[in-house]
Amino acid sequence: MTTVTAKPASAPIFLPVDASSAKRPQRICLDGRVIRLVPLDPIAHGDALFAGAGGKKNEWLWRYLFEGPFPARPAFDTLLQQKASSDDPLFFAILDKPSGEAIGYASYMRIEPTHRVIEVGSILFTPRLQRTIGSTEAMYLMARHALEDLGYRRYEWKCNALNAPSRSAALRLGFTFEGIFRQHMIIKGCNRDSAWYSMLDSEWPDRKAAFERWLDLSNFDSNGRQRMSLSVLNQKMSLSALNHGS
């Protein structure tokens, strides 16, 4: 228990904020240019998701996730049923728009409307989705919905501190690293230190501009290669905001 043993020399100044609650996310569709986010449905999405993430060849995909791997279909179907029925985390399937096939999933989790804090997590990108425009667009759509439509003021990303690809992705997407929570969890019988990242509503206009500039068709050549990286665009937007503020 923390106790106060002496009166502080000067009292801190508290920053007043809008104390109204954010909205809870609902099972809706979020439409992008190359992907669509829809409520996770084990029947509609199970075949494609197992093809992309199940079996022995895909065991590596589950290294840092709470569940898996899934060499056989029955256990995978049970997992999808559990996820589809959950309200927190609230799961969305990520669909490839041209084919309509599910190529991943992601969720809103640790949802706290009173404090207007929400996390994006339990993300599974199949190899077909990884390192594509669609993977970035999915994260853009979820961030925009949480910070604009639902009214959250803090958007979080957490991952295993050993998960270098996830940590790089957080920085690329515009999250700010906040530190390591040591011995935060026990996952699959092993210690997990967690790396914490956040994006604030006050930062979102610059992050949004970087996302939309990167996602624009003009940012890609005829072979689909990016002309400017999202990391560079985030840096440019941050510098621009800093110079404008000064």
XYZ file of N, CA and C in Angstrom:
738
model
N 0.837 -1.188 0.000
C 0.000 0.000 0.000
C 0.875 1.244 0.000
N 0.517 2.243 -0.815
C 1.255 3.494 -0.887
C 0.667 4.483 0.103
N 1.512 5.124 0.902
C 1.059 6.131 1.857
C 1.786 7.434 1.610
N 1.150 8.531 2.000
C 1.766 9.849 1.895
C 2.301 10.224 3.264
N 3.597 10.461 3.360
C 4.204 10.721 4.660
C 4.445 12.197 4.924
N 4.385 12.993 3.882
C 4.627 14.426 4.074
C 3.874 15.206 3.018
N 3.477 16.388 3.371
C 2.796 17.248 2.428
C 3.779 17.722 1.364
N 3.449 17.579 0.067
C 4.377 18.025 -0.982
C 4.555 19.532 -0.956
N 5.746 19.965 -1.361
C 6.049 21.397 -1.362
C 5.089 22.159 -2.258
N 4.746 21.575 -3.402
C 3.787 22.212 -4.301
C 2.898 21.139 -4.910
N 1.620 21.410 -4.985
C 0.681 20.421 -5.505
C 0.772 20.355 -7.022
N 0.678 19.153 -7.608
C 0.702 19.046 -9.072
C -0.557 19.647 -9.675
N -0.430 20.087 -10.903
C -1.574 20.644 -11.621
C -2.172 19.545 -12.484
N -3.404 19.169 -12.194
C -4.059 18.122 -12.967
C -4.608 18.707 -14.258
N -4.475 17.936 -15.334
C -4.947 18.373 -16.637
C -6.376 17.885 -16.833
N -7.349 18.781 -16.869
C -8.733 18.335 -17.072
C -8.944 17.853 -18.506
N -9.767 16.809 -18.657
C -10.074 16.254 -19.972
C -11.576 16.015 -20.062
N -12.035 15.784 -21.257
C -13.424 15.384 -21.463
C -13.622 14.017 -20.801
N -14.463 13.945 -19.801
C -14.629 12.718 -19.021
C -15.739 11.820 -19.549
N -16.302 12.135 -20.699
C -17.347 11.271 -21.255
C -16.745 9.950 -21.729
N -17.535 8.904 -21.716
C -17.070 7.576 -22.087
C -17.015 7.413 -23.608
N -16.120 6.537 -24.037
C -16.082 6.145 -25.444
C -17.175 5.105 -25.699
N -17.406 4.805 -26.955
C -18.377 3.777 -27.333
C -17.686 2.412 -27.373
N -18.410 1.385 -27.036
C -17.880 0.037 -27.176
C -17.917 -0.360 -28.651
N -16.891 -1.014 -29.142
C -16.918 -1.462 -30.544
C -18.003 -2.511 -30.753
N -18.590 -2.486 -31.931
C -19.656 -3.408 -32.286
C -19.220 -4.296 -33.458
N -20.010 -5.292 -33.733
C -19.719 -6.199 -34.844
C -20.227 -5.563 -36.144
N -19.363 -4.752 -36.736
C -19.710 -4.052 -37.968
C -18.676 -4.401 -39.036
N -18.853 -3.865 -40.239
C -17.889 -4.042 -41.327
C -17.115 -2.741 -41.522
N -15.811 -2.876 -41.731
C -14.946 -1.739 -42.033
C -14.353 -1.998 -43.412
N -14.664 -1.110 -44.340
C -14.330 -1.355 -45.742
C -13.126 -0.540 -46.170
N -12.142 -1.203 -46.788
C -10.978 -0.526 -47.334
C -10.896 -0.718 -48.839
N -9.766 -0.329 -49.410
C -9.586 -0.463 -50.858
C -9.265 -1.895 -51.260
N -8.411 -2.575 -50.473
C -7.995 -3.927 -50.847
C -8.458 -4.985 -49.859
N -8.869 -4.572 -48.646
C -9.358 -5.542 -47.669
C -10.669 -5.058 -47.061
N -11.338 -5.970 -46.402
C -12.568 -5.653 -45.672
C -12.499 -6.367 -44.326
N -12.834 -5.644 -43.259
C -12.915 -6.237 -41.931
C -14.380 -6.545 -41.635
N -14.653 -7.788 -41.237
C -16.016 -8.204 -40.932
C -15.992 -9.012 -39.638
N -17.128 -9.130 -38.944
C -17.153 -9.959 -37.737
C -16.692 -11.382 -38.039
N -15.840 -11.914 -37.191
C -15.310 -13.258 -37.393
C -16.435 -14.288 -37.331
N -16.474 -15.167 -38.335
C -17.507 -16.195 -38.445
C -16.817 -17.538 -38.695
N -16.864 -18.454 -37.725
C -16.156 -19.735 -37.887
C -16.572 -20.512 -39.122
N -17.858 -20.435 -39.481
C -18.336 -21.194 -40.641
C -17.888 -20.536 -41.947
N -18.088 -19.228 -42.050
C -17.754 -18.530 -43.290
C -16.250 -18.418 -43.508
N -15.470 -18.335 -42.428
C -14.044 -18.032 -42.556
C -13.113 -19.180 -42.176
N -13.678 -20.265 -41.617
C -12.846 -21.332 -41.097
C -11.970 -22.010 -42.131
N -12.526 -22.339 -43.302
C -11.755 -23.060 -44.324
C -10.533 -22.255 -44.764
N -10.750 -20.997 -45.096
C -9.644 -20.179 -45.605
C -8.615 -19.907 -44.523
N -9.073 -19.664 -43.290
C -8.119 -19.376 -42.217
C -7.288 -20.607 -41.874
N -7.906 -21.782 -41.854
C -7.111 -22.979 -41.563
C -6.130 -23.268 -42.691
N -6.560 -23.044 -43.929
C -5.648 -23.244 -45.058
C -4.443 -22.320 -44.960
N -4.668 -21.107 -44.448
C -3.576 -20.144 -44.376
C -2.764 -20.183 -43.106
N -3.336 -20.751 -42.011
C -2.641 -20.684 -40.722
C -2.539 -22.021 -40.005
N -3.232 -23.046 -40.504
C -3.213 -24.337 -39.835
C -2.200 -25.289 -40.445
N -2.093 -26.470 -39.835
C -1.187 -27.488 -40.351
C 0.246 -27.288 -39.886
N 1.035 -28.302 -40.100
C 2.416 -28.299 -39.618
C 3.257 -27.207 -40.279
N 2.976 -26.929 -41.550
C 3.798 -25.960 -42.276
C 3.653 -24.540 -41.721
N 2.568 -24.285 -40.973
C 2.320 -22.938 -40.446
C 2.541 -22.823 -38.939
N 3.216 -23.787 -38.346
C 3.436 -23.743 -36.898
C 4.156 -22.464 -36.462
N 5.048 -21.957 -37.289
C 5.835 -20.777 -36.938
C 4.968 -19.542 -36.722
N 3.787 -19.500 -37.334
C 2.914 -18.333 -37.193
C 2.456 -18.124 -35.753
N 2.437 -19.188 -34.944
C 1.854 -19.154 -33.603
C 2.900 -18.982 -32.508
N 4.133 -18.741 -32.881
C 5.232 -18.708 -31.905
C 4.960 -17.734 -30.763
N 4.457 -16.555 -31.069
C 4.268 -15.534 -30.039
C 2.803 -15.339 -29.640
N 1.902 -16.125 -30.185
C 0.486 -15.995 -29.855
C 0.139 -16.860 -28.647
N -0.983 -16.539 -28.004
C -1.382 -17.249 -26.802
C -1.754 -18.699 -27.092
N -2.278 -18.960 -28.308
C -2.740 -20.292 -28.638
C -1.845 -20.907 -29.717
N -2.238 -22.140 -30.075
C -1.604 -22.792 -31.213
C -0.215 -23.320 -30.922
N 0.377 -23.967 -31.946
C -0.118 -24.139 -33.321
C -1.239 -25.180 -33.401
N -1.810 -25.275 -34.614
C -2.964 -26.143 -34.828
C -2.704 -27.090 -36.005
N -2.128 -28.246 -35.726
C -1.895 -29.204 -36.813
C -3.174 -29.833 -37.333
N -4.238 -29.845 -36.516
C -5.497 -30.483 -36.918
C -6.648 -29.485 -36.856
N -7.658 -29.718 -37.669
C -8.761 -28.771 -37.828
C -9.702 -28.659 -36.609
N -10.061 -29.738 -35.917
C -11.049 -29.603 -34.832
C -10.667 -28.578 -33.769
N -9.429 -28.596 -33.308
C -9.005 -27.645 -32.281
C -9.022 -26.220 -32.822
N -8.705 -26.069 -34.086
C -8.740 -24.742 -34.706
C -10.166 -24.222 -34.784
N -11.110 -25.086 -35.131
C -12.521 -24.686 -35.196
C -13.019 -24.259 -33.815
N -12.596 -24.971 -32.773
C -12.973 -24.601 -31.408
C -12.439 -23.220 -31.057
N -11.193 -22.963 -31.456
C -10.597 -21.644 -31.215
C -11.421 -20.549 -31.882
N -11.781 -20.729 -33.152
C -12.549 -19.710 -33.872
C -13.922 -19.501 -33.233
N -14.540 -20.563 -32.771
C -15.842 -20.438 -32.117
C -15.735 -19.613 -30.847
N -14.669 -19.843 -30.080
C -14.460 -19.076 -28.851
C -14.236 -17.596 -29.168
N -13.444 -17.341 -30.184
C -13.142 -15.958 -30.546
C -14.380 -15.244 -31.089
N -15.153 -15.941 -31.895
C -16.325 -15.328 -32.508
C -17.400 -14.981 -31.478
N -17.439 -15.698 -30.371
C -18.458 -15.462 -29.346
C -18.012 -14.454 -28.286
N -16.774 -14.010 -28.344
C -16.232 -13.101 -27.333
C -16.559 -11.641 -27.658
N -16.835 -10.862 -26.617
C -17.048 -9.422 -26.776
C -15.801 -8.615 -26.430
N -14.902 -9.180 -25.645
C -13.622 -8.549 -25.320
C -12.640 -9.665 -25.002
N -11.808 -10.000 -25.978
C -11.575 -9.350 -27.277
C -12.762 -9.507 -28.236
N -12.880 -8.518 -29.125
C -13.897 -8.528 -30.177
C -13.170 -8.725 -31.511
N -13.427 -9.853 -32.167
C -12.615 -10.252 -33.314
C -13.254 -9.903 -34.656
N -12.376 -9.537 -35.587
C -12.756 -9.275 -36.973
C -11.898 -10.146 -37.890
N -12.535 -10.738 -38.884
C -11.784 -11.413 -39.939
C -11.327 -10.371 -40.950
N -10.147 -10.575 -41.473
C -9.602 -9.687 -42.504
C -9.769 -10.402 -43.844
N -10.588 -9.825 -44.707
C -10.892 -10.459 -45.984
C -10.147 -9.778 -47.122
N -9.655 -10.585 -48.043
C -9.141 -10.093 -49.311
C -10.348 -9.718 -50.169
N -10.449 -8.445 -50.568
C -11.664 -7.999 -51.252
C -11.894 -8.687 -52.594
N -10.869 -8.839 -53.446
C -11.138 -9.482 -54.747
C -11.700 -10.895 -54.628
N -11.163 -11.684 -53.694
C -11.599 -13.081 -53.579
C -12.660 -13.283 -52.513
N -12.725 -12.375 -51.530
C -13.639 -12.537 -50.409
C -13.159 -13.525 -49.373
N -11.930 -14.032 -49.516
C -11.405 -15.046 -48.601
C -10.784 -14.407 -47.365
N -10.910 -15.092 -46.229
C -10.296 -14.633 -44.981
C -8.801 -14.934 -45.016
N -7.989 -13.909 -44.758
C -6.534 -14.075 -44.791
C -5.886 -13.645 -43.476
N -6.709 -13.440 -42.448
C -6.186 -13.094 -41.141
C -7.306 -12.663 -40.220
N -6.940 -12.355 -38.986
C -7.910 -11.763 -38.061
C -7.185 -10.860 -37.078
N -7.955 -9.983 -36.427
C -7.418 -9.072 -35.416
C -8.561 -8.697 -34.490
N -8.228 -8.134 -33.340
C -9.279 -7.832 -32.377
C -9.040 -6.500 -31.680
N -10.134 -5.929 -31.192
C -10.074 -4.902 -30.156
C -10.131 -5.642 -28.824
N -9.286 -5.240 -27.878
C -9.251 -5.944 -26.603
C -8.914 -4.979 -25.460
N -9.058 -5.476 -24.246
C -8.852 -4.652 -23.040
C -9.580 -3.316 -23.216
N -10.858 -3.449 -23.525
C -11.686 -2.302 -23.899
C -12.159 -1.576 -22.634
N -11.777 -0.330 -22.479
C -12.141 0.459 -21.300
C -12.796 1.765 -21.738
N -14.111 1.742 -22.006
C -14.787 2.955 -22.472
C -14.710 4.112 -21.488
N -14.732 3.820 -20.185
C -14.712 4.899 -19.184
C -13.441 5.727 -19.286
N -12.317 5.066 -19.432
C -11.032 5.759 -19.544
C -10.653 6.036 -20.998
N -11.464 5.552 -21.912
C -11.275 5.723 -23.361
C -9.922 5.149 -23.819
N -9.684 3.911 -23.376
C -8.467 3.178 -23.733
C -8.880 1.870 -24.394
N -8.216 1.524 -25.487
C -8.510 0.286 -26.207
C -7.219 -0.226 -26.847
N -7.119 -1.522 -26.987
C -5.916 -2.146 -27.549
C -6.265 -2.911 -28.808
N -5.365 -2.920 -29.764
C -5.472 -3.804 -30.912
C -4.526 -4.965 -30.654
N -5.035 -6.196 -30.795
C -4.182 -7.332 -30.463
C -4.741 -8.646 -30.960
N -4.113 -9.746 -30.494
C -4.448 -11.098 -30.967
C -4.512 -11.110 -32.487
N -3.476 -10.559 -33.097
C -3.437 -10.387 -34.550
C -2.811 -11.621 -35.205
N -3.498 -12.167 -36.175
C -2.957 -13.262 -36.979
C -2.987 -12.853 -38.441
N -1.812 -12.694 -39.026
C -1.688 -12.443 -40.459
C -1.152 -13.722 -41.104
N -1.907 -14.313 -42.012
C -1.396 -15.459 -42.742
C -0.284 -14.982 -43.688
N 0.548 -15.904 -44.191
C 1.589 -15.491 -45.134
C 1.052 -14.699 -46.322
N -0.158 -14.993 -46.736
C -0.763 -14.280 -47.861
C -1.029 -12.802 -47.550
N -1.189 -12.477 -46.267
C -1.467 -11.106 -45.853
C -0.222 -10.353 -45.403
N 0.769 -11.080 -44.919
C 1.956 -10.429 -44.351
C 2.699 -9.593 -45.398
N 3.164 -8.420 -44.952
C 3.978 -7.528 -45.780
C 3.250 -7.130 -47.068
N 1.949 -6.868 -46.939
C 1.149 -6.430 -48.082
C 0.480 -5.101 -47.754
N -0.065 -4.475 -48.787
C -0.848 -3.257 -48.573
C -2.026 -3.556 -47.643
N -2.617 -4.729 -47.792
C -3.775 -5.089 -46.994
C -3.501 -5.146 -45.505
N -2.327 -5.622 -45.117
C -2.017 -5.700 -43.690
C -1.949 -4.308 -43.073
N -1.368 -3.361 -43.799
C -1.310 -1.980 -43.312
C -2.687 -1.347 -43.326
N -3.464 -1.608 -44.384
C -4.794 -1.024 -44.457
C -5.691 -1.532 -43.330
N -5.555 -2.798 -42.956
C -6.355 -3.336 -41.850
C -6.067 -2.595 -40.554
N -4.794 -2.331 -40.282
C -4.421 -1.619 -39.061
C -4.862 -0.155 -39.113
N -4.840 0.434 -40.297
C -5.345 1.810 -40.464
C -6.837 1.871 -40.173
N -7.601 0.948 -40.732
C -9.042 0.965 -40.546
C -9.418 0.783 -39.078
N -8.704 -0.096 -38.382
C -9.022 -0.323 -36.975
C -8.645 0.878 -36.113
N -7.506 1.490 -36.404
C -7.099 2.678 -35.647
C -8.069 3.824 -35.887
N -8.433 4.043 -37.138
C -9.351 5.144 -37.464
C -10.699 4.953 -36.783
N -11.191 3.745 -36.814
C -12.496 3.481 -36.210
C -12.454 3.725 -34.700
N -11.382 3.249 -34.040
C -11.280 3.404 -32.583
C -11.122 4.860 -32.172
N -10.267 5.599 -32.871
C -9.928 6.964 -32.448
C -10.917 8.006 -32.959
N -11.542 7.741 -34.094
C -12.490 8.713 -34.651
C -13.943 8.349 -34.332
N -14.361 7.179 -34.749
C -15.775 6.815 -34.639
C -16.186 6.490 -33.205
N -15.301 5.820 -32.465
C -15.658 5.359 -31.126
C -15.213 6.307 -30.019
N -14.308 7.222 -30.322
C -13.943 8.244 -29.353
C -12.913 7.851 -28.311
N -12.040 6.887 -28.608
C -10.986 6.526 -27.657
C -9.850 7.546 -27.732
N -9.172 7.741 -26.596
C -8.076 8.713 -26.543
C -6.711 8.045 -26.467
N -6.692 6.747 -26.223
C -5.439 5.992 -26.157
C -5.655 4.653 -26.858
N -4.776 4.368 -27.820
C -4.855 3.156 -28.634
C -3.561 2.390 -28.397
N -3.654 1.159 -27.903
C -2.468 0.446 -27.437
C -2.087 -0.731 -28.342
N -0.793 -1.039 -28.279
C -0.234 -2.219 -28.957
C 0.737 -2.843 -27.964
N 0.564 -4.128 -27.688
C 1.470 -4.834 -26.784
C 1.923 -6.118 -27.456
N 3.147 -6.531 -27.170
C 3.644 -7.774 -27.755
C 4.757 -8.337 -26.887
N 5.078 -9.591 -27.129
C 6.225 -10.208 -26.487
C 7.473 -9.398 -26.817
N 8.251 -9.066 -25.806
C 9.448 -8.251 -26.023
C 10.452 -8.940 -26.940
N 10.344 -10.265 -27.103
C 11.248 -11.000 -27.998
C 10.754 -10.993 -29.445
N 9.543 -10.497 -29.662
C 8.937 -10.542 -30.994
C 9.387 -9.318 -31.802
N 10.551 -9.425 -32.397
C 11.137 -8.298 -33.137
C 10.245 -7.828 -34.293
N 9.643 -8.716 -35.089
C 8.775 -8.233 -36.178
C 7.589 -7.409 -35.671
N 6.967 -7.826 -34.565
C 5.835 -7.081 -34.026
C 6.279 -5.726 -33.489
N 7.424 -5.683 -32.863
C 7.930 -4.416 -32.331
C 8.266 -3.454 -33.471
N 8.835 -3.970 -34.536
C 9.124 -3.120 -35.697
C 7.836 -2.620 -36.337
N 6.834 -3.503 -36.392
C 5.553 -3.122 -36.981
C 4.901 -2.000 -36.188
N 4.953 -2.073 -34.864
C 4.354 -1.034 -34.033
C 4.959 0.331 -34.333
N 6.273 0.389 -34.431
C 6.944 1.664 -34.720
C 6.622 2.132 -36.132
N 6.615 1.208 -37.078
C 6.295 1.572 -38.464
C 4.902 2.163 -38.567
N 3.951 1.612 -37.809
C 2.563 2.060 -37.871
C 2.334 3.383 -37.139
N 3.332 3.845 -36.413
C 3.208 5.139 -35.750
C 2.954 5.091 -34.260
N 3.058 3.906 -33.650
C 2.940 3.805 -32.206
C 4.238 4.278 -31.536
N 4.128 4.742 -30.308
C 5.276 5.188 -29.521
C 5.617 4.134 -28.475
N 6.885 3.755 -28.407
C 7.343 2.763 -27.426
C 7.334 3.383 -26.036
N 6.770 2.661 -25.070
C 6.657 3.181 -23.708
C 7.459 2.403 -22.677
N 7.929 1.213 -23.014
C 8.738 0.478 -22.051
C 8.439 -1.007 -22.058
N 9.155 -1.738 -21.187
C 9.027 -3.177 -21.049
C 8.427 -3.498 -19.685
N 7.338 -4.248 -19.688
C 6.760 -4.761 -18.450
C 7.379 -6.134 -18.214
N 8.269 -6.224 -17.233
C 9.019 -7.453 -16.986
C 8.136 -8.502 -16.307
N 8.358 -9.770 -16.703
C 7.606 -10.894 -16.153
C 6.105 -10.586 -16.143
N 5.632 -10.119 -17.267
C 4.243 -9.680 -17.370
C 3.273 -10.853 -17.470
N 3.676 -11.926 -18.157
C 2.776 -13.062 -18.381
C 3.564 -14.369 -18.403
N 2.822 -15.467 -18.260
C 3.361 -16.806 -18.514
C 2.572 -17.366 -19.694
N 3.242 -17.545 -20.820
C 2.598 -17.991 -22.051
C 3.210 -19.313 -22.494
N 2.379 -20.325 -22.621
C 2.831 -21.657 -23.055
C 3.990 -22.144 -22.191
N 3.887 -21.865 -20.874
C 4.882 -22.326 -19.925
C 6.164 -21.518 -19.888
N 6.210 -20.396 -20.598
C 7.418 -19.580 -20.664
C 7.136 -18.152 -20.198
N 8.178 -17.509 -19.678
C 8.059 -16.117 -19.274
C 7.830 -15.228 -20.490
N 6.986 -14.209 -20.305
C 6.839 -13.179 -21.331
C 7.033 -11.806 -20.709
N 8.071 -11.101 -21.146
C 8.187 -9.671 -20.911
C 7.427 -8.992 -22.044
N 6.634 -7.982 -21.725
C 5.797 -7.346 -22.741
C 6.295 -5.955 -23.082
N 6.414 -5.681 -24.379
C 6.739 -4.341 -24.861
C 5.426 -3.594 -25.081
N 5.345 -2.371 -24.558
C 4.120 -1.563 -24.622
C 4.309 -0.388 -25.568
N 3.293 -0.144 -26.372
C 3.283 0.967 -27.322
C 1.916 1.636 -27.264
N 1.863 2.903 -27.650
C 0.572 3.598 -27.676
C 0.530 4.617 -28.803
N -0.694 4.963 -29.167
C -0.972 6.058 -30.094
C -2.101 6.871 -29.452
N -1.934 8.182 -29.366
C -2.925 9.031 -28.713
C -3.814 9.735 -29.724
N -5.000 10.114 -29.262
C -5.917 10.821 -30.156
C -5.322 12.122 -30.675
N -4.481 12.770 -29.860
C -3.847 14.017 -30.298
C -2.819 13.777 -31.403
N -2.293 12.555 -31.484
C -1.309 12.198 -32.506
C -1.970 11.671 -33.783
N -3.226 11.293 -33.675
C -3.882 10.617 -34.778
C -3.937 11.433 -36.073
N -4.208 12.746 -36.053
C -4.265 13.453 -37.338
C -2.994 13.288 -38.173
N -1.821 13.342 -37.537
C -0.573 13.141 -38.273
C -0.398 11.689 -38.701
N -0.755 10.757 -37.815
C -0.646 9.341 -38.164
C -1.600 9.002 -39.306
N -2.803 9.560 -39.241
C -3.786 9.316 -40.291
C -3.277 9.836 -41.634
N -2.712 11.030 -41.635
C -2.193 11.606 -42.878
C -1.091 10.728 -43.466
N -0.231 10.188 -42.603
C 0.849 9.312 -43.076
C 0.279 8.018 -43.653
N -0.680 7.422 -42.944
C -1.332 6.208 -43.441
C -1.933 6.445 -44.835
N -2.698 7.515 -44.951
C -3.429 7.747 -46.198
C -2.490 8.109 -47.344
N -1.410 8.790 -47.030
C -0.409 9.081 -48.071
C 0.252 7.793 -48.519
N 0.564 6.908 -47.579
C 1.209 5.639 -47.926
C 0.261 4.745 -48.717
N -0.998 4.695 -48.324
C -1.966 3.803 -48.966
C -2.413 4.288 -50.340
N -2.183 5.560 -50.640
C -2.617 6.116 -51.917
C -1.939 5.387 -53.081
N -2.683 5.172 -54.148
C -2.146 4.458 -55.313
C -0.887 5.108 -55.875
N -0.776 6.438 -55.739
C 0.385 7.144 -56.289
C 1.684 6.788 -55.561
N 1.582 6.151 -54.389
C 2.783 5.780 -53.634
C 3.384 4.465 -54.107
N 2.783 3.841 -55.120
C 3.266 2.546 -55.591
C 3.533 2.595 -57.089
N 4.648 1.963 -57.485
C 4.979 1.948 -58.911
C 4.189 0.850 -59.617
N 4.469 0.662 -60.883
C 3.705 -0.293 -61.684
C 3.884 -1.735 -61.220
N 4.951 -1.995 -60.458
C 5.196 -3.330 -59.920
C 4.689 -3.482 -58.490
N 4.026 -2.443 -57.989
C 3.485 -2.507 -56.642
C 4.469 -2.192 -55.542
N 5.638 -1.689 -55.904
C 6.644 -1.334 -54.897
C 6.377 0.067 -54.362
N 6.520 0.222 -53.048
C 6.275 1.520 -52.434
C 7.338 2.530 -52.858
N 6.922 3.767 -53.041
C 7.863 4.836 -53.355
C 8.434 5.454 -52.074
N 7.605 5.543 -51.041
C 8.056 6.080 -49.760
C 7.503 5.198 -48.649
N 8.336 4.864 -47.670
C 7.913 3.967 -46.597
C 7.009 4.694 -45.612
N 6.196 3.918 -44.905
C 5.323 4.495 -43.892
C 6.138 5.085 -42.751
N 7.258 4.461 -42.407
C 8.115 4.993 -41.343
C 8.614 6.395 -41.690
N 9.046 6.568 -42.926
C 9.541 7.879 -43.364
C 8.404 8.899 -43.364
N 7.239 8.494 -43.812
C 6.103 9.405 -43.832
C 5.706 9.831 -42.419
N 5.747 8.909 -41.470
C 5.452 9.267 -40.087
C 6.472 10.258 -39.543
N 7.733 10.053 -39.893
C 8.774 10.986 -39.460
C 8.552 12.368 -40.054
N 8.208 12.400 -41.338
C 7.959 13.680 -42.007
C 6.775 14.410 -41.378
N 5.703 13.677 -41.086
C 4.522 14.297 -40.490
C 4.833 14.822 -39.097
N 5.617 14.068 -38.329
C 5.967 14.496 -36.976
C 6.829 15.746 -37.013
N 7.786 15.775 -37.939
C 8.650 16.959 -38.062
C 7.855 18.169 -38.507
N 6.915 17.948 -39.429
C 6.084 19.031 -39.900
C 5.236 19.618 -38.777
N 4.685 18.726 -37.944
C 3.857 19.198 -36.826
C 4.709 19.934 -35.806
N 5.940 19.446 -35.587
C 6.843 20.103 -34.636
C 7.222 21.488 -35.130
N 7.561 21.589 -36.413
C 7.933 22.902 -36.978
C 6.765 23.859 -36.996
N 5.576 23.324 -37.272
C 4.385 24.171 -37.288
C 4.088 24.684 -35.878
N 4.311 23.807 -34.891
C 4.046 24.212 -33.522
C 5.025 25.232 -32.991
N 6.260 25.209 -33.509
C 7.261 26.162 -33.055
C 7.116 27.497 -33.771
